[in-house]
Amino acid sequence: RPWAAVAAEEYSCQYGSPKYLLLCGLGGMLSCGLTHTAIVPLDLVKCRMQVDPGKYKGIVSGFGVTVRDGGLRGLARGWAPTFFGYSMQGLFKFGLYEVFKIRYSQVLGEEKAYLWRTGLYLAASASAEFFADIALAPMEAIKVRVQTQPGYASTLREAAPRMYGEEGLWAFYKGVWPLWMRQIPYTMMKFACFERTVEALYKYAIPKPQSQCTKAEQLGVTFVAGYIAGVFCAIVSHPADSVVSVLNKEKGSTAFGVLKTLGFGGVWKGLFARIIMIGTLTALQWFIYDLVKVYFKLPRPPVAQMPESLKKKSEALGSAE
């Protein structure tokens, strides 16, 4: 397989085993939960710029208004639903990505899995994110309500029962469609761009083969590729992110209604803040995820290599010509 381990005896488990997949899920929990919680202040200002651009006109002024209204503690508003929600999302996102990537490659076969690897990354990540967003939706709804609706609730413990009492279970899942619109393209870009960027860095930018690089050097490549992928992720997912922010703030709103109200210009409010946030976020997520693999001595598969059967076919075709 293009992603199979090279020296299995050095690792704590076999590539693709249940233990490997569970620890990948743990790595996803840590990478998403910790990073999203760390950037709560920036995310809070970004959300408020999207739902109240008249008051929160920019990143710097938005921070100033937030501190003036709620003090420094106000910058941490919504940290609890952020931590729990994105930890669950990370568990499914990274864990299921590994599952689907392995299963889809088995269905395609060795040669097609290599030739169609970009499509494979896109399909596996989209499948994983579908389930990850169902796990994320309730906490995302609470987070946005706490951060953007003054006087509603200030903590997870206050917001969750009030939302359920006033709107029922639907209050926690009405944003799942916009989440899919935002997160599935984002995750497809995040994984496919990352995988191909890593491949390109080792091919064109790193002066020695991946197998000869130290763990620190490989983690450096991971961080750079993650940041590049994050910039593209922010751009493709930002319009849907704007819709999610407004939708979860306003009771009784619909995704299409919010989209119509915001218009083309409105959905791009806060893009610069999101690029900074998501670029850094994605780079750190991949770094932490890879670091977890190093710590638990999990197989860290090399970049995709052309199967020997394809090499022989290519050589035979060249000699025939």
PDB file of C-alpha atoms in Angstrom:
ATOM      1  CA  ARG A   1       0.000   0.000   0.000  1.00  0.00           C
ATOM      2  CA  PRO A   2       1.265   3.517  -0.687  1.00  0.00           C
ATOM      3  CA  TRP A   3       0.816   4.425   3.004  1.00  0.00           C
ATOM      4  CA  ALA A   4       2.069   1.210   4.608  1.00  0.00           C
ATOM      5  CA  ALA A   5       4.714   1.363   7.321  1.00  0.00           C
ATOM      6  CA  VAL A   6       8.320   0.752   6.273  1.00  0.00           C
ATOM      7  CA  ALA A   7       9.731  -0.710   9.473  1.00  0.00           C
ATOM      8  CA  ALA A   8       6.829  -2.148  11.435  1.00  0.00           C
ATOM      9  CA  GLU A   9       9.085  -3.627  14.095  1.00  0.00           C
ATOM     10  CA  GLU A  10       9.934  -0.128  15.362  1.00  0.00           C
ATOM     11  CA  TYR A  11       6.318   0.736  16.102  1.00  0.00           C
ATOM     12  CA  SER A  12       3.929   0.037  18.961  1.00  0.00           C
ATOM     13  CA  CYS A  13       1.182  -1.319  16.698  1.00  0.00           C
ATOM     14  CA  GLN A  14       0.458  -2.286  13.127  1.00  0.00           C
ATOM     15  CA  TYR A  15      -0.645   0.274  10.555  1.00  0.00           C
ATOM     16  CA  GLY A  16      -4.435   0.148  10.203  1.00  0.00           C
ATOM     17  CA  SER A  17      -5.020  -1.921  13.364  1.00  0.00           C
ATOM     18  CA  PRO A  18      -7.804  -0.972  15.823  1.00  0.00           C
ATOM     19  CA  LYS A  19      -5.190   0.346  18.273  1.00  0.00           C
ATOM     20  CA  TYR A  20      -3.644   2.476  15.538  1.00  0.00           C
ATOM     21  CA  LEU A  21      -7.019   3.947  14.546  1.00  0.00           C
ATOM     22  CA  LEU A  22      -8.054   4.647  18.154  1.00  0.00           C
ATOM     23  CA  LEU A  23      -4.789   6.439  18.885  1.00  0.00           C
ATOM     24  CA  CYS A  24      -5.216   8.430  15.674  1.00  0.00           C
ATOM     25  CA  GLY A  25      -8.622   9.457  17.012  1.00  0.00           C
ATOM     26  CA  LEU A  26      -6.976  10.493  20.296  1.00  0.00           C
ATOM     27  CA  GLY A  27      -4.474  12.562  18.339  1.00  0.00           C
ATOM     28  CA  GLY A  28      -7.358  14.230  16.532  1.00  0.00           C
ATOM     29  CA  MET A  29      -9.110  15.005  19.831  1.00  0.00           C
ATOM     30  CA  LEU A  30      -6.016  16.687  21.224  1.00  0.00           C
ATOM     31  CA  SER A  31      -5.116  18.546  18.044  1.00  0.00           C
ATOM     32  CA  CYS A  32      -8.591  20.002  17.444  1.00  0.00           C
ATOM     33  CA  GLY A  33      -9.704  20.504  21.050  1.00  0.00           C
ATOM     34  CA  LEU A  34      -6.552  22.243  22.247  1.00  0.00           C
ATOM     35  CA  THR A  35      -5.985  24.456  19.195  1.00  0.00           C
ATOM     36  CA  HIS A  36      -9.564  25.672  18.865  1.00  0.00           C
ATOM     37  CA  THR A  37      -9.700  26.458  22.579  1.00  0.00           C
ATOM     38  CA  ALA A  38      -6.411  28.360  22.385  1.00  0.00           C
ATOM     39  CA  ILE A  39      -7.759  30.728  19.718  1.00  0.00           C
ATOM     40  CA  VAL A  40     -11.148  31.383  21.344  1.00  0.00           C
ATOM     41  CA  PRO A  41     -10.439  35.151  21.645  1.00  0.00           C
ATOM     42  CA  LEU A  42      -9.760  35.496  17.915  1.00  0.00           C
ATOM     43  CA  ASP A  43     -12.711  33.262  17.042  1.00  0.00           C
ATOM     44  CA  LEU A  44     -14.977  35.319  19.299  1.00  0.00           C
ATOM     45  CA  VAL A  45     -14.008  38.595  17.597  1.00  0.00           C
ATOM     46  CA  LYS A  46     -14.377  36.973  14.169  1.00  0.00           C
ATOM     47  CA  CYS A  47     -17.900  35.763  14.974  1.00  0.00           C
ATOM     48  CA  ARG A  48     -18.917  39.173  16.293  1.00  0.00           C
ATOM     49  CA  MET A  49     -17.554  40.860  13.165  1.00  0.00           C
ATOM     50  CA  GLN A  50     -19.784  38.542  11.128  1.00  0.00           C
ATOM     51  CA  VAL A  51     -22.998  39.099  13.094  1.00  0.00           C
ATOM     52  CA  ASP A  52     -22.511  42.762  14.100  1.00  0.00           C
ATOM     53  CA  PRO A  53     -20.151  44.447  11.590  1.00  0.00           C
ATOM     54  CA  GLY A  54     -21.368  47.892  12.618  1.00  0.00           C
ATOM     55  CA  LYS A  55     -19.954  47.514  16.132  1.00  0.00           C
ATOM     56  CA  TYR A  56     -17.036  45.181  15.424  1.00  0.00           C
ATOM     57  CA  LYS A  57     -15.433  46.773  12.363  1.00  0.00           C
ATOM     58  CA  GLY A  58     -12.025  45.107  12.429  1.00  0.00           C
ATOM     59  CA  ILE A  59      -9.783  42.716  14.341  1.00  0.00           C
ATOM     60  CA  VAL A  60      -7.969  45.317  16.438  1.00  0.00           C
ATOM     61  CA  SER A  61     -11.031  47.454  17.146  1.00  0.00           C
ATOM     62  CA  GLY A  62     -13.055  44.272  17.753  1.00  0.00           C
ATOM     63  CA  PHE A  63     -10.662  43.187  20.494  1.00  0.00           C
ATOM     64  CA  GLY A  64     -10.867  46.669  22.004  1.00  0.00           C
ATOM     65  CA  VAL A  65     -14.674  46.677  22.054  1.00  0.00           C
ATOM     66  CA  THR A  66     -14.764  43.164  23.517  1.00  0.00           C
ATOM     67  CA  VAL A  67     -12.359  44.022  26.347  1.00  0.00           C
ATOM     68  CA  ARG A  68     -14.183  47.291  27.056  1.00  0.00           C
ATOM     69  CA  ASP A  69     -17.550  45.534  27.308  1.00  0.00           C
ATOM     70  CA  GLY A  70     -16.554  42.385  29.167  1.00  0.00           C
ATOM     71  CA  GLY A  71     -12.996  42.817  30.418  1.00  0.00           C
ATOM     72  CA  LEU A  72     -10.187  40.376  29.694  1.00  0.00           C
ATOM     73  CA  ARG A  73     -12.379  37.494  30.871  1.00  0.00           C
ATOM     74  CA  GLY A  74     -14.759  38.348  28.044  1.00  0.00           C
ATOM     75  CA  LEU A  75     -12.161  37.168  25.536  1.00  0.00           C
ATOM     76  CA  ALA A  76     -12.496  33.596  26.864  1.00  0.00           C
ATOM     77  CA  ARG A  77     -16.276  33.519  26.480  1.00  0.00           C
ATOM     78  CA  GLY A  78     -17.392  30.216  24.963  1.00  0.00           C
ATOM     79  CA  TRP A  79     -14.243  28.249  25.736  1.00  0.00           C
ATOM     80  CA  ALA A  80     -16.069  25.225  27.230  1.00  0.00           C
ATOM     81  CA  PRO A  81     -18.346  24.386  24.266  1.00  0.00           C
ATOM     82  CA  THR A  82     -15.389  25.069  21.996  1.00  0.00           C
ATOM     83  CA  PHE A  83     -13.185  22.567  23.812  1.00  0.00           C
ATOM     84  CA  PHE A  84     -15.760  19.778  24.080  1.00  0.00           C
ATOM     85  CA  GLY A  85     -17.236  20.308  20.619  1.00  0.00           C
ATOM     86  CA  TYR A  86     -13.990  20.388  18.704  1.00  0.00           C
ATOM     87  CA  SER A  87     -12.482  17.544  20.703  1.00  0.00           C
ATOM     88  CA  MET A  88     -15.352  15.330  19.546  1.00  0.00           C
ATOM     89  CA  GLN A  89     -15.029  16.656  16.019  1.00  0.00           C
ATOM     90  CA  GLY A  90     -11.305  15.868  16.007  1.00  0.00           C
ATOM     91  CA  LEU A  91     -11.916  12.326  17.202  1.00  0.00           C
ATOM     92  CA  PHE A  92     -14.146  11.587  14.208  1.00  0.00           C
ATOM     93  CA  LYS A  93     -12.326  13.788  11.678  1.00  0.00           C
ATOM     94  CA  PHE A  94      -8.858  12.295  12.042  1.00  0.00           C
ATOM     95  CA  GLY A  95      -9.840   8.835  13.226  1.00  0.00           C
ATOM     96  CA  LEU A  96     -12.387   8.210  10.482  1.00  0.00           C
ATOM     97  CA  TYR A  97     -10.157   9.783   7.839  1.00  0.00           C
ATOM     98  CA  GLU A  98      -7.609   7.056   8.494  1.00  0.00           C
ATOM     99  CA  VAL A  99     -10.380   4.435   8.369  1.00  0.00           C
ATOM    100  CA  PHE A 100     -11.862   5.670   5.093  1.00  0.00           C
ATOM    101  CA  LYS A 101      -8.461   6.215   3.464  1.00  0.00           C
ATOM    102  CA  ILE A 102      -7.497   2.613   4.160  1.00  0.00           C
ATOM    103  CA  ARG A 103     -10.875   1.181   3.132  1.00  0.00           C
ATOM    104  CA  TYR A 104     -11.182   3.206  -0.063  1.00  0.00           C
ATOM    105  CA  SER A 105      -7.622   2.318  -1.089  1.00  0.00           C
ATOM    106  CA  GLN A 106      -8.450  -1.363  -0.606  1.00  0.00           C
ATOM    107  CA  VAL A 107     -11.514  -1.004  -2.830  1.00  0.00           C
ATOM    108  CA  LEU A 108      -9.545   0.788  -5.554  1.00  0.00           C
ATOM    109  CA  GLY A 109      -6.537  -1.467  -5.455  1.00  0.00           C
ATOM    110  CA  GLU A 110      -2.871  -0.518  -5.174  1.00  0.00           C
ATOM    111  CA  GLU A 111      -2.422   1.043  -8.607  1.00  0.00           C
ATOM    112  CA  LYS A 112      -5.621   3.103  -8.728  1.00  0.00           C
ATOM    113  CA  ALA A 113      -5.138   4.186  -5.114  1.00  0.00           C
ATOM    114  CA  TYR A 114      -1.859   5.786  -6.195  1.00  0.00           C
ATOM    115  CA  LEU A 115      -3.029   7.215  -9.516  1.00  0.00           C
ATOM    116  CA  TRP A 116      -6.252   8.597  -8.023  1.00  0.00           C
ATOM    117  CA  ARG A 117      -4.768   9.523  -4.650  1.00  0.00           C
ATOM    118  CA  THR A 118      -6.016  13.131  -4.674  1.00  0.00           C
ATOM    119  CA  GLY A 119      -9.577  11.927  -5.233  1.00  0.00           C
ATOM    120  CA  LEU A 120      -9.025   9.328  -2.525  1.00  0.00           C
ATOM    121  CA  TYR A 121      -7.958  12.011  -0.035  1.00  0.00           C
ATOM    122  CA  LEU A 122     -10.981  14.129  -0.952  1.00  0.00           C
ATOM    123  CA  ALA A 123     -13.454  11.250  -0.611  1.00  0.00           C
ATOM    124  CA  ALA A 124     -12.004   9.952   2.667  1.00  0.00           C
ATOM    125  CA  SER A 125     -11.921  13.398   4.298  1.00  0.00           C
ATOM    126  CA  ALA A 126     -15.445  14.290   3.143  1.00  0.00           C
ATOM    127  CA  SER A 127     -16.794  11.012   4.529  1.00  0.00           C
ATOM    128  CA  ALA A 128     -15.070  11.556   7.870  1.00  0.00           C
ATOM    129  CA  GLU A 129     -16.220  15.167   8.204  1.00  0.00           C
ATOM    130  CA  PHE A 130     -19.851  14.215   7.582  1.00  0.00           C
ATOM    131  CA  PHE A 131     -19.897  12.331  10.888  1.00  0.00           C
ATOM    132  CA  ALA A 132     -17.559  14.766  12.651  1.00  0.00           C
ATOM    133  CA  ASP A 133     -19.996  17.653  12.088  1.00  0.00           C
ATOM    134  CA  ILE A 134     -22.875  15.738  13.646  1.00  0.00           C
ATOM    135  CA  ALA A 135     -20.711  15.409  16.765  1.00  0.00           C
ATOM    136  CA  LEU A 136     -19.718  19.096  16.622  1.00  0.00           C
ATOM    137  CA  ALA A 137     -23.106  20.722  15.886  1.00  0.00           C
ATOM    138  CA  PRO A 138     -24.582  20.921  19.427  1.00  0.00           C
ATOM    139  CA  MET A 139     -21.525  22.563  20.972  1.00  0.00           C
ATOM    140  CA  GLU A 140     -21.024  24.864  17.993  1.00  0.00           C
ATOM    141  CA  ALA A 141     -24.591  26.124  18.398  1.00  0.00           C
ATOM    142  CA  ILE A 142     -24.031  26.778  22.097  1.00  0.00           C
ATOM    143  CA  LYS A 143     -20.676  28.466  21.463  1.00  0.00           C
ATOM    144  CA  VAL A 144     -22.062  30.937  18.934  1.00  0.00           C
ATOM    145  CA  ARG A 145     -25.095  31.707  21.118  1.00  0.00           C
ATOM    146  CA  VAL A 146     -22.861  32.415  24.143  1.00  0.00           C
ATOM    147  CA  GLN A 147     -20.397  34.515  22.159  1.00  0.00           C
ATOM    148  CA  THR A 148     -22.739  36.608  20.031  1.00  0.00           C
ATOM    149  CA  GLN A 149     -26.022  37.062  21.912  1.00  0.00           C
ATOM    150  CA  PRO A 150     -25.528  39.515  24.822  1.00  0.00           C
ATOM    151  CA  GLY A 151     -27.386  38.624  27.985  1.00  0.00           C
ATOM    152  CA  TYR A 152     -28.446  35.163  26.778  1.00  0.00           C
ATOM    153  CA  ALA A 153     -25.998  33.048  28.782  1.00  0.00           C
ATOM    154  CA  SER A 154     -22.351  33.240  29.736  1.00  0.00           C
ATOM    155  CA  THR A 155     -21.506  29.548  30.233  1.00  0.00           C
ATOM    156  CA  LEU A 156     -22.203  26.145  28.732  1.00  0.00           C
ATOM    157  CA  ARG A 157     -24.186  25.119  31.823  1.00  0.00           C
ATOM    158  CA  GLU A 158     -26.497  28.106  31.438  1.00  0.00           C
ATOM    159  CA  ALA A 159     -26.917  28.030  27.659  1.00  0.00           C
ATOM    160  CA  ALA A 160     -27.599  24.324  27.021  1.00  0.00           C
ATOM    161  CA  PRO A 161     -30.711  23.904  29.229  1.00  0.00           C
ATOM    162  CA  ARG A 162     -32.114  27.270  28.138  1.00  0.00           C
ATOM    163  CA  MET A 163     -31.747  26.414  24.448  1.00  0.00           C
ATOM    164  CA  TYR A 164     -33.361  23.022  24.973  1.00  0.00           C
ATOM    165  CA  GLY A 165     -36.212  24.482  27.018  1.00  0.00           C
ATOM    166  CA  GLU A 166     -37.022  27.242  24.522  1.00  0.00           C
ATOM    167  CA  GLU A 167     -36.405  25.500  21.187  1.00  0.00           C
ATOM    168  CA  GLY A 168     -36.062  21.782  21.880  1.00  0.00           C
ATOM    169  CA  LEU A 169     -33.479  19.410  20.446  1.00  0.00           C
ATOM    170  CA  TRP A 170     -33.626  21.134  17.046  1.00  0.00           C
ATOM    171  CA  ALA A 171     -31.785  24.150  18.499  1.00  0.00           C
ATOM    172  CA  PHE A 172     -28.600  22.075  18.668  1.00  0.00           C
ATOM    173  CA  TYR A 173     -28.812  20.668  15.135  1.00  0.00           C
ATOM    174  CA  LYS A 174     -30.357  23.400  13.013  1.00  0.00           C
ATOM    175  CA  GLY A 175     -26.853  24.483  12.050  1.00  0.00           C
ATOM    176  CA  VAL A 176     -25.681  21.057  10.871  1.00  0.00           C
ATOM    177  CA  TRP A 177     -26.439  21.751   7.198  1.00  0.00           C
ATOM    178  CA  PRO A 178     -24.406  24.982   7.167  1.00  0.00           C
ATOM    179  CA  LEU A 179     -21.720  23.122   9.119  1.00  0.00           C
ATOM    180  CA  TRP A 180     -21.530  20.530   6.360  1.00  0.00           C
ATOM    181  CA  MET A 181     -21.376  23.369   3.826  1.00  0.00           C
ATOM    182  CA  ARG A 182     -18.513  24.957   5.756  1.00  0.00           C
ATOM    183  CA  GLN A 183     -16.616  22.004   7.157  1.00  0.00           C
ATOM    184  CA  ILE A 184     -16.759  19.412   4.378  1.00  0.00           C
ATOM    185  CA  PRO A 185     -15.091  21.662   1.744  1.00  0.00           C
ATOM    186  CA  TYR A 186     -12.731  22.895   4.463  1.00  0.00           C
ATOM    187  CA  THR A 187     -11.731  19.379   5.495  1.00  0.00           C
ATOM    188  CA  MET A 188     -11.429  18.134   1.910  1.00  0.00           C
ATOM    189  CA  MET A 189      -9.009  20.986   1.241  1.00  0.00           C
ATOM    190  CA  LYS A 190      -7.290  20.478   4.594  1.00  0.00           C
ATOM    191  CA  PHE A 191      -6.427  16.832   4.006  1.00  0.00           C
ATOM    192  CA  ALA A 192      -5.938  16.716   0.237  1.00  0.00           C
ATOM    193  CA  CYS A 193      -3.869  19.918   0.131  1.00  0.00           C
ATOM    194  CA  PHE A 194      -1.818  18.791   3.111  1.00  0.00           C
ATOM    195  CA  GLU A 195      -1.092  15.353   1.669  1.00  0.00           C
ATOM    196  CA  ARG A 196      -0.066  16.707  -1.732  1.00  0.00           C
ATOM    197  CA  THR A 197       1.937  19.591  -0.208  1.00  0.00           C
ATOM    198  CA  VAL A 198       3.924  17.175   1.941  1.00  0.00           C
ATOM    199  CA  GLU A 199       4.571  15.101  -1.163  1.00  0.00           C
ATOM    200  CA  ALA A 200       5.736  18.195  -3.093  1.00  0.00           C
ATOM    201  CA  LEU A 201       7.970  19.437  -0.246  1.00  0.00           C
ATOM    202  CA  TYR A 202       9.823  16.144  -0.021  1.00  0.00           C
ATOM    203  CA  LYS A 203      10.129  15.982  -3.796  1.00  0.00           C
ATOM    204  CA  TYR A 204      11.206  19.547  -4.572  1.00  0.00           C
ATOM    205  CA  ALA A 205      12.218  21.388  -1.366  1.00  0.00           C
ATOM    206  CA  ILE A 206      13.873  18.849   0.959  1.00  0.00           C
ATOM    207  CA  PRO A 207      17.400  17.903  -0.169  1.00  0.00           C
ATOM    208  CA  LYS A 208      17.212  14.323   1.128  1.00  0.00           C
ATOM    209  CA  PRO A 209      14.675  11.481   1.133  1.00  0.00           C
ATOM    210  CA  GLN A 210      11.982  11.436   3.794  1.00  0.00           C
ATOM    211  CA  SER A 211      13.405   8.243   5.299  1.00  0.00           C
ATOM    212  CA  GLN A 212      16.683  10.076   6.025  1.00  0.00           C
ATOM    213  CA  CYS A 213      15.028  13.059   7.729  1.00  0.00           C
ATOM    214  CA  THR A 214      14.986  13.272  11.505  1.00  0.00           C
ATOM    215  CA  LYS A 215      11.692  13.289  13.385  1.00  0.00           C
ATOM    216  CA  ALA A 216      12.147  17.012  14.056  1.00  0.00           C
ATOM    217  CA  GLU A 217      12.662  17.696  10.349  1.00  0.00           C
ATOM    218  CA  GLN A 218       9.593  15.669   9.433  1.00  0.00           C
ATOM    219  CA  LEU A 219       7.529  17.548  12.022  1.00  0.00           C
ATOM    220  CA  GLY A 220       8.779  20.809  10.484  1.00  0.00           C
ATOM    221  CA  VAL A 221       7.558  19.697   7.070  1.00  0.00           C
ATOM    222  CA  THR A 222       4.237  18.793   8.666  1.00  0.00           C
ATOM    223  CA  PHE A 223       3.872  22.294  10.143  1.00  0.00           C
ATOM    224  CA  VAL A 224       4.702  24.102   6.886  1.00  0.00           C
ATOM    225  CA  ALA A 225       2.377  21.919   4.820  1.00  0.00           C
ATOM    226  CA  GLY A 226      -0.361  22.376   7.417  1.00  0.00           C
ATOM    227  CA  TYR A 227      -0.115  26.167   7.251  1.00  0.00           C
ATOM    228  CA  ILE A 228      -0.267  26.210   3.457  1.00  0.00           C
ATOM    229  CA  ALA A 229      -3.313  23.952   3.548  1.00  0.00           C
ATOM    230  CA  GLY A 230      -4.914  26.141   6.216  1.00  0.00           C
ATOM    231  CA  VAL A 231      -4.844  29.283   4.077  1.00  0.00           C
ATOM    232  CA  PHE A 232      -6.770  27.550   1.306  1.00  0.00           C
ATOM    233  CA  CYS A 233      -9.138  26.008   3.856  1.00  0.00           C
ATOM    234  CA  ALA A 234     -10.050  29.419   5.249  1.00  0.00           C
ATOM    235  CA  ILE A 235     -10.942  30.820   1.845  1.00  0.00           C
ATOM    236  CA  VAL A 236     -13.151  27.958   0.632  1.00  0.00           C
ATOM    237  CA  SER A 237     -15.078  27.648   3.909  1.00  0.00           C
ATOM    238  CA  HIS A 238     -15.526  31.280   4.943  1.00  0.00           C
ATOM    239  CA  PRO A 239     -18.927  32.054   3.334  1.00  0.00           C
ATOM    240  CA  ALA A 240     -20.556  29.089   5.060  1.00  0.00           C
ATOM    241  CA  ASP A 241     -18.823  30.036   8.327  1.00  0.00           C
ATOM    242  CA  SER A 242     -20.488  33.465   8.166  1.00  0.00           C
ATOM    243  CA  VAL A 243     -23.886  31.830   7.661  1.00  0.00           C
ATOM    244  CA  VAL A 244     -23.345  29.475  10.634  1.00  0.00           C
ATOM    245  CA  SER A 245     -22.427  32.372  12.923  1.00  0.00           C
ATOM    246  CA  VAL A 246     -25.560  34.394  12.100  1.00  0.00           C
ATOM    247  CA  LEU A 247     -27.832  31.324  11.989  1.00  0.00           C
ATOM    248  CA  ASN A 248     -26.949  30.139  15.481  1.00  0.00           C
ATOM    249  CA  LYS A 249     -27.266  33.662  16.865  1.00  0.00           C
ATOM    250  CA  GLU A 250     -30.765  34.392  15.574  1.00  0.00           C
ATOM    251  CA  LYS A 251     -33.723  32.334  16.782  1.00  0.00           C
ATOM    252  CA  GLY A 252     -35.965  31.027  13.991  1.00  0.00           C
ATOM    253  CA  SER A 253     -33.534  31.895  11.193  1.00  0.00           C
ATOM    254  CA  THR A 254     -32.794  29.666   8.189  1.00  0.00           C
ATOM    255  CA  ALA A 255     -29.595  29.167   6.219  1.00  0.00           C
ATOM    256  CA  PHE A 256     -31.062  30.490   2.960  1.00  0.00           C
ATOM    257  CA  GLY A 257     -32.612  33.471   4.729  1.00  0.00           C
ATOM    258  CA  VAL A 258     -29.313  34.394   6.352  1.00  0.00           C
ATOM    259  CA  LEU A 259     -27.467  34.003   3.062  1.00  0.00           C
ATOM    260  CA  LYS A 260     -29.924  36.307   1.316  1.00  0.00           C
ATOM    261  CA  THR A 261     -29.664  38.917   4.065  1.00  0.00           C
ATOM    262  CA  LEU A 262     -25.864  38.921   4.164  1.00  0.00           C
ATOM    263  CA  GLY A 263     -25.399  39.137   0.415  1.00  0.00           C
ATOM    264  CA  PHE A 264     -22.145  38.495  -1.453  1.00  0.00           C
ATOM    265  CA  GLY A 265     -20.127  41.090   0.441  1.00  0.00           C
ATOM    266  CA  GLY A 266     -21.465  40.162   3.852  1.00  0.00           C
ATOM    267  CA  VAL A 267     -20.376  36.537   3.704  1.00  0.00           C
ATOM    268  CA  TRP A 268     -16.732  37.623   3.318  1.00  0.00           C
ATOM    269  CA  LYS A 269     -16.657  39.774   6.460  1.00  0.00           C
ATOM    270  CA  GLY A 270     -13.858  38.690   8.799  1.00  0.00           C
ATOM    271  CA  LEU A 271     -11.947  36.743   6.101  1.00  0.00           C
ATOM    272  CA  PHE A 272      -8.523  38.130   7.048  1.00  0.00           C
ATOM    273  CA  ALA A 273      -9.036  37.170  10.688  1.00  0.00           C
ATOM    274  CA  ARG A 274     -10.131  33.713   9.590  1.00  0.00           C
ATOM    275  CA  ILE A 275      -7.074  33.251   7.352  1.00  0.00           C
ATOM    276  CA  ILE A 276      -4.754  34.060  10.260  1.00  0.00           C
ATOM    277  CA  MET A 277      -6.790  31.873  12.593  1.00  0.00           C
ATOM    278  CA  ILE A 278      -7.229  28.866  10.306  1.00  0.00           C
ATOM    279  CA  GLY A 279      -3.699  28.959   8.877  1.00  0.00           C
ATOM    280  CA  THR A 280      -2.165  28.821  12.343  1.00  0.00           C
ATOM    281  CA  LEU A 281      -4.830  26.425  13.579  1.00  0.00           C
ATOM    282  CA  THR A 282      -4.375  23.917  10.762  1.00  0.00           C
ATOM    283  CA  ALA A 283      -0.588  23.977  11.022  1.00  0.00           C
ATOM    284  CA  LEU A 284      -0.731  23.342  14.772  1.00  0.00           C
ATOM    285  CA  GLN A 285      -3.345  20.614  14.366  1.00  0.00           C
ATOM    286  CA  TRP A 286      -1.233  18.640  11.937  1.00  0.00           C
ATOM    287  CA  PHE A 287       1.851  19.224  14.108  1.00  0.00           C
ATOM    288  CA  ILE A 288       0.116  17.978  17.282  1.00  0.00           C
ATOM    289  CA  TYR A 289      -1.444  15.050  15.415  1.00  0.00           C
ATOM    290  CA  ASP A 290       1.949  13.999  14.045  1.00  0.00           C
ATOM    291  CA  LEU A 291       3.545  14.557  17.462  1.00  0.00           C
ATOM    292  CA  VAL A 292       1.032  12.170  19.031  1.00  0.00           C
ATOM    293  CA  LYS A 293       2.011   9.565  16.454  1.00  0.00           C
ATOM    294  CA  VAL A 294       5.676  10.049  17.381  1.00  0.00           C
ATOM    295  CA  TYR A 295       4.961   9.867  21.127  1.00  0.00           C
ATOM    296  CA  PHE A 296       2.950   6.634  20.886  1.00  0.00           C
ATOM    297  CA  LYS A 297       5.351   5.192  18.287  1.00  0.00           C
ATOM    298  CA  LEU A 298       2.637   4.859  15.677  1.00  0.00           C
ATOM    299  CA  PRO A 299       3.494   4.174  12.051  1.00  0.00           C
ATOM    300  CA  ARG A 300       3.975   7.532  10.303  1.00  0.00           C
ATOM    301  CA  PRO A 301       3.453   6.479   6.699  1.00  0.00           C
ATOM    302  CA  PRO A 302       5.804   7.841   4.039  1.00  0.00           C
ATOM    303  CA  VAL A 303       4.476   9.927   1.174  1.00  0.00           C
ATOM    304  CA  ALA A 304       2.720   7.937  -1.534  1.00  0.00           C
ATOM    305  CA  GLN A 305       5.120   5.984  -3.742  1.00  0.00           C
ATOM    306  CA  MET A 306       4.423   4.559  -7.169  1.00  0.00           C
ATOM    307  CA  PRO A 307       3.773   0.797  -6.860  1.00  0.00           C
ATOM    308  CA  GLU A 308       6.331  -1.513  -8.427  1.00  0.00           C
ATOM    309  CA  SER A 309       3.705  -2.883 -10.807  1.00  0.00           C
ATOM    310  CA  LEU A 310       3.112   0.606 -12.217  1.00  0.00           C
ATOM    311  CA  LYS A 311       6.844   1.230 -12.522  1.00  0.00           C
ATOM    312  CA  LYS A 312       7.216  -1.960 -14.551  1.00  0.00           C
ATOM    313  CA  LYS A 313       4.299  -1.013 -16.801  1.00  0.00           C
ATOM    314  CA  SER A 314       5.777   2.425 -17.324  1.00  0.00           C
ATOM    315  CA  GLU A 315       9.185   0.979 -18.144  1.00  0.00           C
ATOM    316  CA  ALA A 316       7.648  -1.552 -20.523  1.00  0.00           C
ATOM    317  CA  LEU A 317       5.685   1.180 -22.264  1.00  0.00           C
ATOM    318  CA  GLY A 318       8.799   3.313 -22.585  1.00  0.00           C
ATOM    319  CA  SER A 319      10.862   0.494 -24.058  1.00  0.00           C
ATOM    320  CA  ALA A 320       8.084  -0.359 -26.537  1.00  0.00           C
ATOM    321  CA  GLU A 321       8.108   3.200 -27.824  1.00  0.00           C
TER     322      GLU A 321
END
